[in-house]
Structures are given as structure tokens and as C-alpha cells.
Amino acid sequence: MASEFRAELERFVANASKPTLADERGIVTCAGGVRLFTSAYVLIRVLRETLGCDLPVQLWHFGGSEITPAMRHILHQYDVELVDVTSVPEFDGSKVADGWQLKAFAIYHSRFSEVLFLDADQVPTKDPSFLFDSSQYRETGAVFWPDIVDLSADNPIWELLQLPPAEVVSWESGQILVNKKRHWQTLIACIFLGAQAETVYRMIYGDKDTFQMAWRVLGHPVTLVQHRPFTDERVLVQRDFDGAPLFQHRTSAKWTYDAPQHDFEGSVHHETCLGFLAQLKDQWNGRAFFPPDRSQSARTEEYRLSNLGELELEIVGNHSIFIDLRDAHEIGRGRSVERQNWFVHDVDEDLELVIIHGDSATIRARKTANGLWEGEFLKMDGGRVVIQEPAPSSPLVTSLRKSLVDDLIEASGLDRLASLGESKAIEDLQAALKLHARMEPAVRQTLEAYEPASDSLKMVIKRVLIAVEADLDRNPNKDGGVLEEGYVRPNLSKL
């Protein structure tokens, strides 16, 4: 069995294609879901604001259910690129099913040629960008950090991979620095070993030593930092090449949304991190909330309401409060157990504003002719509800449509997967944009003004606008072929 396993690994590596990569450095992390999001948020704030790190950051996750609209909105403020692994053509859920298996896959399929991978529960002490220019990295193209345990010579992993048994220092995978142009094959080997988790993970602890095994099987050069980590009962403090603290890996002390945070002697940036957590709580209620499917009219109304500022909510005969309906269905001022999230949807031919607790509505209200929202309070003794908007403001429809177009482009993957399935991304994006452009003139106007970041995107937008123009020629307005009032044919000259 062992020789067959090794042969299968070698075939897998030999049959893989070398990726086409641009010369770009970046940070990759994996952090889908509410639990890891809090840690990832702190990590990104520390990198961006405390340490001044301007490296691009990709956050990988499993499917849309792991990143809510609120999470997406928050991370975009800090220039974080979200990557849904299920959008990558090579993804196979039977082989990449958890965070351990995702690490090597995300590193390999990220758009960066040089990657610093960081677990979401890291807090660097200083900007780690310098590592890419270190002599140790330039010499081997790969840097790993030691764990606090050793890999024994009697571990069955040696026999499985047909390697000479040895007592060696285990590698810790909370931080990995690798040049993919030099080591893409070793990453392919890591992906293979991760896919065989039922066999491999029983011999070694999770993903971490799959990296060491891959490097040993292929015999590629590597730098192992010569300083063991400082240890706390719940934190590993990995060191730089000179032995100074560099990465505070909170392995058993992840940041939590509403529980006491673990501190330890010698910790760096702890108070700053607590401040970031307080700011996170102001923006997000810590829940995974997804609004129901709803019309463009409902989305437009949501955007308008989120730009109004504070509204006065009165439970008639009881009390009044001010509430702030924020972007991404969050509530700012006025948030309570009974008021956690909000959305607008369609009921009959009206729009209904819904404020919810958990999965159940606490307030339902519809817009009246006099500009108020009127409805009912559905908890406790109930009662009539009246919501008063502040002074009227512009609905800013065009800005909404641009945001929608941006979201569709991101969801398609075209901006990051040019070498990994461009034709499928083009097909998906073109179909989505065409449907939305058919639906409302504001979308068409946004596409006309859009400045594509790539030739592929430029081609997609041009095709959509040509299709829109062709639709108008085939389906003119019934009144003598006159276009709807206020609409101008697409301007294709700039494309």
C-alpha cells in the first residue's frame, strides 16, 4: 500500500500544470463563518492600521453561507478580497472539505506568485512584509516555523511516503511563506496529502506536517526558522530569524465576539485589538444574517433607508426610540434583543420594512401615502408601530446599481480567476449583467460609465451593452417603437 500511495502522489504531481502567475506578493487567510470572522477582522485591522501593511489580502471561505452581507461590507472597508473556494473550477468538495485542507489549496490557487499565509487567529507584532526580502527566503523560496513538538521516527507517515524515518521538528502551519513559481509542485503534493485526510491526518496532526512531508518527498529546498516559539498555555509566539517575537498565534485563544479575551505576559497590541473588537461590535451584531430573496425595488428602498440617518420608531401608546438602519441589514443606534437586523421585501404590491430578532420578525411596517411607515409590533403585548423618516433625501439609485454591478463582477470570479476558468466566469457574468441591464436603465447607465480593470471585463461589458441595444431593436416600445422616456441607447464608443 505504501509504495502505491507514493506512486499515486508522484503521478498527481507529474500530471499537474504549472500555474500562470503574475509577479505579485500577498497575504492569504482562510476564515469563513462567524467564529473565525471575529479573529480575521482583528488580524486585518492590525495589519492595515497598526502595522501599516499594504500587501493585498485574500480571505478564502466555503460558499456564500459563510460570509454574510454585513461581513462582506465590513471587510471591503479594509481592501480585502473575498474568495469563495467553491467558485474555483478545480474545487472538489470531497477533497477540500475543511479549513485544514483549504490552506494549501488557497495558497496554490491564490492570484499571488509569492504568498504569506496567516491563520486568522494571528496577531503579528510588526509588519511581516520584510520577510519577502529576507536572505533566508530569497535563498530557498520557502520559510516555515517550528512547532513545539517533534515528529517521531516511528510515525507511520515515513513508511507511507517511502521516506527514511527520522526524529525531526514538526512544522507549524499558522504562518507559511512560499514562492509559488519555485514550489508550485510541492503545494500540489500538499493538496494531494490533504485530500487523503482519512489516511494522513490519522498519522500526523491535521495539515501542518503535510507541508514538511511534501517538501521531503520532492526534495525541494526550505528554510526552517531556528528558534522554537515562545509558549503560553493558549498561544504560540513564533519568532523572526533573530529570535524576536513576530507572530502571536492564538491557537486556543481566538478572539471572540462577546466573551472575555485571553491575555498573556508579553503580548503585543492587546489593548489595540480590544479597541478593534469594540468597533466591530458597533458595526455588526455577531450574527450570521441573510435577507430573503427580494426584488430590485426592495433593494433600492433598502439602500435609500440606509442613507437616511436615524428614524424615529414609535410603539404607539408605549414609547419612542431612534433607530439607525445601516448598510448590510445591520442596526446601529436602537439595536436591542428585539431589533437585530432589518430588510425590505415585497408583500402584494407594497414594500414592507421588517425588523427581526433571530429568525422571527418583531416589527412589520408598510409605507403610507403620508410618507410614514405604519405596522405592528409582534412581540409581548404588541401594538401599532409608526416609523417617521427624517427629511427626504435622494434615493441614489445609480450608486446602488454600481454596487450591484461590482458585486456581480466579484461573484463571477473574473477579476481573479483569469487562468482558472475564464470562459466560465465570462459566461456567468455576461448572463447576470444582461438580465440586470434588461431590467432597469440605471444598470445600463452604470455599465456605460464603468471602467473595466481587464480586457476580459471590458469584453463582457461591451457584449452586454450590444445585447441590450439588440433587444431594443427587436422589442421596441409598442407605441411606434419609441424608447421609454429618459432612456438613451448604450454608448459603445469608449469600449
PDB file of C-alpha atoms in Angstrom, residues 39-171:
ATOM      1  CA  SER A  39     -10.353  36.880  14.582  1.00  0.00           C
ATOM      2  CA  ALA A  40      -9.861  37.660  10.903  1.00  0.00           C
ATOM      3  CA  TYR A  41     -11.276  41.149  11.399  1.00  0.00           C
ATOM      4  CA  VAL A  42      -8.789  41.855  14.200  1.00  0.00           C
ATOM      5  CA  LEU A  43      -5.902  40.453  12.129  1.00  0.00           C
ATOM      6  CA  ILE A  44      -6.763  42.655   9.159  1.00  0.00           C
ATOM      7  CA  ARG A  45      -7.184  45.794  11.262  1.00  0.00           C
ATOM      8  CA  VAL A  46      -3.811  45.136  12.913  1.00  0.00           C
ATOM      9  CA  LEU A  47      -2.133  44.597   9.539  1.00  0.00           C
ATOM     10  CA  ARG A  48      -3.700  47.617   7.874  1.00  0.00           C
ATOM     11  CA  GLU A  49      -3.824  50.216  10.641  1.00  0.00           C
ATOM     12  CA  THR A  50      -1.478  49.240  13.460  1.00  0.00           C
ATOM     13  CA  LEU A  51       1.368  47.901  11.333  1.00  0.00           C
ATOM     14  CA  GLY A  52       0.791  49.814   8.077  1.00  0.00           C
ATOM     15  CA  CYS A  53       0.948  46.653   5.943  1.00  0.00           C
ATOM     16  CA  ASP A  54      -0.272  47.411   2.411  1.00  0.00           C
ATOM     17  CA  LEU A  55       0.085  43.934   0.922  1.00  0.00           C
ATOM     18  CA  PRO A  56      -3.102  42.765  -0.823  1.00  0.00           C
ATOM     19  CA  VAL A  57      -5.123  40.327   1.284  1.00  0.00           C
ATOM     20  CA  GLN A  58      -7.308  37.441   0.153  1.00  0.00           C
ATOM     21  CA  LEU A  59      -9.748  35.829   2.578  1.00  0.00           C
ATOM     22  CA  TRP A  60     -10.909  32.387   1.416  1.00  0.00           C
ATOM     23  CA  HIS A  61     -14.152  30.778   2.553  1.00  0.00           C
ATOM     24  CA  PHE A  62     -16.531  27.926   1.729  1.00  0.00           C
ATOM     25  CA  GLY A  63     -19.580  29.207  -0.133  1.00  0.00           C
ATOM     26  CA  GLY A  64     -21.856  32.185   0.292  1.00  0.00           C
ATOM     27  CA  SER A  65     -23.320  30.916   3.558  1.00  0.00           C
ATOM     28  CA  GLU A  66     -20.047  31.630   5.389  1.00  0.00           C
ATOM     29  CA  ILE A  67     -19.856  35.335   4.533  1.00  0.00           C
ATOM     30  CA  THR A  68     -22.933  37.441   5.245  1.00  0.00           C
ATOM     31  CA  PRO A  69     -23.659  40.812   3.606  1.00  0.00           C
ATOM     32  CA  ALA A  70     -22.560  42.522   6.832  1.00  0.00           C
ATOM     33  CA  MET A  71     -19.237  40.643   6.919  1.00  0.00           C
ATOM     34  CA  ARG A  72     -18.620  41.434   3.265  1.00  0.00           C
ATOM     35  CA  HIS A  73     -19.388  45.119   3.790  1.00  0.00           C
ATOM     36  CA  ILE A  74     -17.049  45.352   6.790  1.00  0.00           C
ATOM     37  CA  LEU A  75     -14.093  43.652   5.103  1.00  0.00           C
ATOM     38  CA  HIS A  76     -14.384  45.728   1.931  1.00  0.00           C
ATOM     39  CA  GLN A  77     -13.579  48.796   4.051  1.00  0.00           C
ATOM     40  CA  TYR A  78     -10.088  47.362   4.539  1.00  0.00           C
ATOM     41  CA  ASP A  79      -9.421  46.339   0.950  1.00  0.00           C
ATOM     42  CA  VAL A  80      -9.848  42.609   1.497  1.00  0.00           C
ATOM     43  CA  GLU A  81     -10.578  40.378  -1.491  1.00  0.00           C
ATOM     44  CA  LEU A  82     -13.070  37.625  -0.650  1.00  0.00           C
ATOM     45  CA  VAL A  83     -12.631  34.339  -2.485  1.00  0.00           C
ATOM     46  CA  ASP A  84     -15.299  31.647  -2.420  1.00  0.00           C
ATOM     47  CA  VAL A  85     -13.409  28.393  -2.910  1.00  0.00           C
ATOM     48  CA  THR A  86     -16.482  26.795  -4.484  1.00  0.00           C
ATOM     49  CA  SER A  87     -16.091  29.242  -7.410  1.00  0.00           C
ATOM     50  CA  VAL A  88     -12.673  27.811  -8.306  1.00  0.00           C
ATOM     51  CA  PRO A  89     -13.074  25.306 -11.175  1.00  0.00           C
ATOM     52  CA  GLU A  90     -10.657  22.810  -9.603  1.00  0.00           C
ATOM     53  CA  PHE A  91     -12.539  22.717  -6.310  1.00  0.00           C
ATOM     54  CA  ASP A  92     -13.821  19.305  -5.247  1.00  0.00           C
ATOM     55  CA  GLY A  93     -15.794  19.286  -2.023  1.00  0.00           C
ATOM     56  CA  SER A  94     -14.906  15.662  -1.346  1.00  0.00           C
ATOM     57  CA  LYS A  95     -11.196  16.550  -1.301  1.00  0.00           C
ATOM     58  CA  VAL A  96     -11.272  20.061   0.199  1.00  0.00           C
ATOM     59  CA  ALA A  97     -13.904  19.899   2.914  1.00  0.00           C
ATOM     60  CA  ASP A  98     -12.463  21.771   5.897  1.00  0.00           C
ATOM     61  CA  GLY A  99     -10.117  24.576   6.876  1.00  0.00           C
ATOM     62  CA  TRP A 100      -7.084  22.305   7.157  1.00  0.00           C
ATOM     63  CA  GLN A 101      -7.489  21.026   3.617  1.00  0.00           C
ATOM     64  CA  LEU A 102      -8.244  24.513   2.367  1.00  0.00           C
ATOM     65  CA  LYS A 103      -4.860  26.008   3.339  1.00  0.00           C
ATOM     66  CA  ALA A 104      -2.672  24.506   0.630  1.00  0.00           C
ATOM     67  CA  PHE A 105      -5.474  24.792  -1.934  1.00  0.00           C
ATOM     68  CA  ALA A 106      -5.939  28.501  -1.192  1.00  0.00           C
ATOM     69  CA  ILE A 107      -2.217  29.218  -1.300  1.00  0.00           C
ATOM     70  CA  TYR A 108      -1.840  27.422  -4.627  1.00  0.00           C
ATOM     71  CA  HIS A 109      -4.929  28.937  -6.285  1.00  0.00           C
ATOM     72  CA  SER A 110      -4.491  32.469  -4.974  1.00  0.00           C
ATOM     73  CA  ARG A 111      -3.542  35.018  -7.615  1.00  0.00           C
ATOM     74  CA  PHE A 112      -0.256  35.822  -5.855  1.00  0.00           C
ATOM     75  CA  SER A 113       3.043  34.372  -7.004  1.00  0.00           C
ATOM     76  CA  GLU A 114       4.518  34.885  -3.529  1.00  0.00           C
ATOM     77  CA  VAL A 115       2.312  34.171  -0.531  1.00  0.00           C
ATOM     78  CA  LEU A 116       2.432  34.795   3.168  1.00  0.00           C
ATOM     79  CA  PHE A 117      -0.275  32.565   4.605  1.00  0.00           C
ATOM     80  CA  LEU A 118      -1.575  33.536   8.047  1.00  0.00           C
ATOM     81  CA  ASP A 119      -4.139  31.743  10.158  1.00  0.00           C
ATOM     82  CA  ALA A 120      -6.997  34.062  11.056  1.00  0.00           C
ATOM     83  CA  ASP A 121      -6.100  33.884  14.769  1.00  0.00           C
ATOM     84  CA  GLN A 122      -2.723  35.575  14.275  1.00  0.00           C
ATOM     85  CA  VAL A 123      -1.584  38.930  15.640  1.00  0.00           C
ATOM     86  CA  PRO A 124       1.773  39.954  14.098  1.00  0.00           C
ATOM     87  CA  THR A 125       3.973  42.146  16.266  1.00  0.00           C
ATOM     88  CA  LYS A 126       5.314  44.078  13.248  1.00  0.00           C
ATOM     89  CA  ASP A 127       4.669  44.403   9.530  1.00  0.00           C
ATOM     90  CA  PRO A 128       5.624  40.984   8.115  1.00  0.00           C
ATOM     91  CA  SER A 129       6.268  42.356   4.606  1.00  0.00           C
ATOM     92  CA  PHE A 130      10.019  42.349   5.294  1.00  0.00           C
ATOM     93  CA  LEU A 131      10.042  38.555   5.156  1.00  0.00           C
ATOM     94  CA  PHE A 132       9.755  38.580   1.356  1.00  0.00           C
ATOM     95  CA  ASP A 133      13.056  40.464   1.126  1.00  0.00           C
ATOM     96  CA  SER A 134      14.951  38.396   3.691  1.00  0.00           C
ATOM     97  CA  SER A 135      18.024  36.462   2.555  1.00  0.00           C
ATOM     98  CA  GLN A 136      16.632  33.290   4.116  1.00  0.00           C
ATOM     99  CA  TYR A 137      13.531  33.457   1.937  1.00  0.00           C
ATOM    100  CA  ARG A 138      15.339  34.509  -1.225  1.00  0.00           C
ATOM    101  CA  GLU A 139      17.738  31.575  -0.865  1.00  0.00           C
ATOM    102  CA  THR A 140      15.146  28.789  -0.700  1.00  0.00           C
ATOM    103  CA  GLY A 141      11.816  30.369  -1.697  1.00  0.00           C
ATOM    104  CA  ALA A 142      10.051  28.810   1.307  1.00  0.00           C
ATOM    105  CA  VAL A 143      10.090  29.556   5.036  1.00  0.00           C
ATOM    106  CA  PHE A 144       8.396  27.548   7.765  1.00  0.00           C
ATOM    107  CA  TRP A 145       8.290  27.909  11.533  1.00  0.00           C
ATOM    108  CA  PRO A 146       8.812  25.092  14.075  1.00  0.00           C
ATOM    109  CA  ASP A 147       6.152  23.628  16.303  1.00  0.00           C
ATOM    110  CA  ILE A 148       6.663  22.816  19.979  1.00  0.00           C
ATOM    111  CA  VAL A 149       6.606  19.058  19.312  1.00  0.00           C
ATOM    112  CA  ASP A 150       8.712  16.645  17.283  1.00  0.00           C
ATOM    113  CA  LEU A 151       7.720  14.134  14.631  1.00  0.00           C
ATOM    114  CA  SER A 152       8.923  10.759  15.823  1.00  0.00           C
ATOM    115  CA  ALA A 153      10.885   8.254  13.762  1.00  0.00           C
ATOM    116  CA  ASP A 154       8.298   5.547  14.399  1.00  0.00           C
ATOM    117  CA  ASN A 155       5.432   7.573  12.921  1.00  0.00           C
ATOM    118  CA  PRO A 156       3.805   5.532  10.110  1.00  0.00           C
ATOM    119  CA  ILE A 157       3.879   8.581   7.797  1.00  0.00           C
ATOM    120  CA  TRP A 158       7.504   7.780   6.902  1.00  0.00           C
ATOM    121  CA  GLU A 159       6.614   4.312   5.640  1.00  0.00           C
ATOM    122  CA  LEU A 160       3.506   5.544   3.831  1.00  0.00           C
ATOM    123  CA  LEU A 161       5.579   8.048   1.858  1.00  0.00           C
ATOM    124  CA  GLN A 162       8.588   5.733   1.450  1.00  0.00           C
ATOM    125  CA  LEU A 163      10.873   8.151   3.281  1.00  0.00           C
ATOM    126  CA  PRO A 164      13.688   7.247   5.665  1.00  0.00           C
ATOM    127  CA  PRO A 165      12.359   7.556   9.234  1.00  0.00           C
ATOM    128  CA  ALA A 166      13.783  10.365  11.327  1.00  0.00           C
ATOM    129  CA  GLU A 167      13.182  12.285  14.536  1.00  0.00           C
ATOM    130  CA  VAL A 168      12.504  15.815  13.262  1.00  0.00           C
ATOM    131  CA  VAL A 169      10.999  19.071  14.411  1.00  0.00           C
ATOM    132  CA  SER A 170       7.378  19.400  13.356  1.00  0.00           C
ATOM    133  CA  TRP A 171       6.393  22.420  11.284  1.00  0.00           C
TER     134      TRP A 171
END
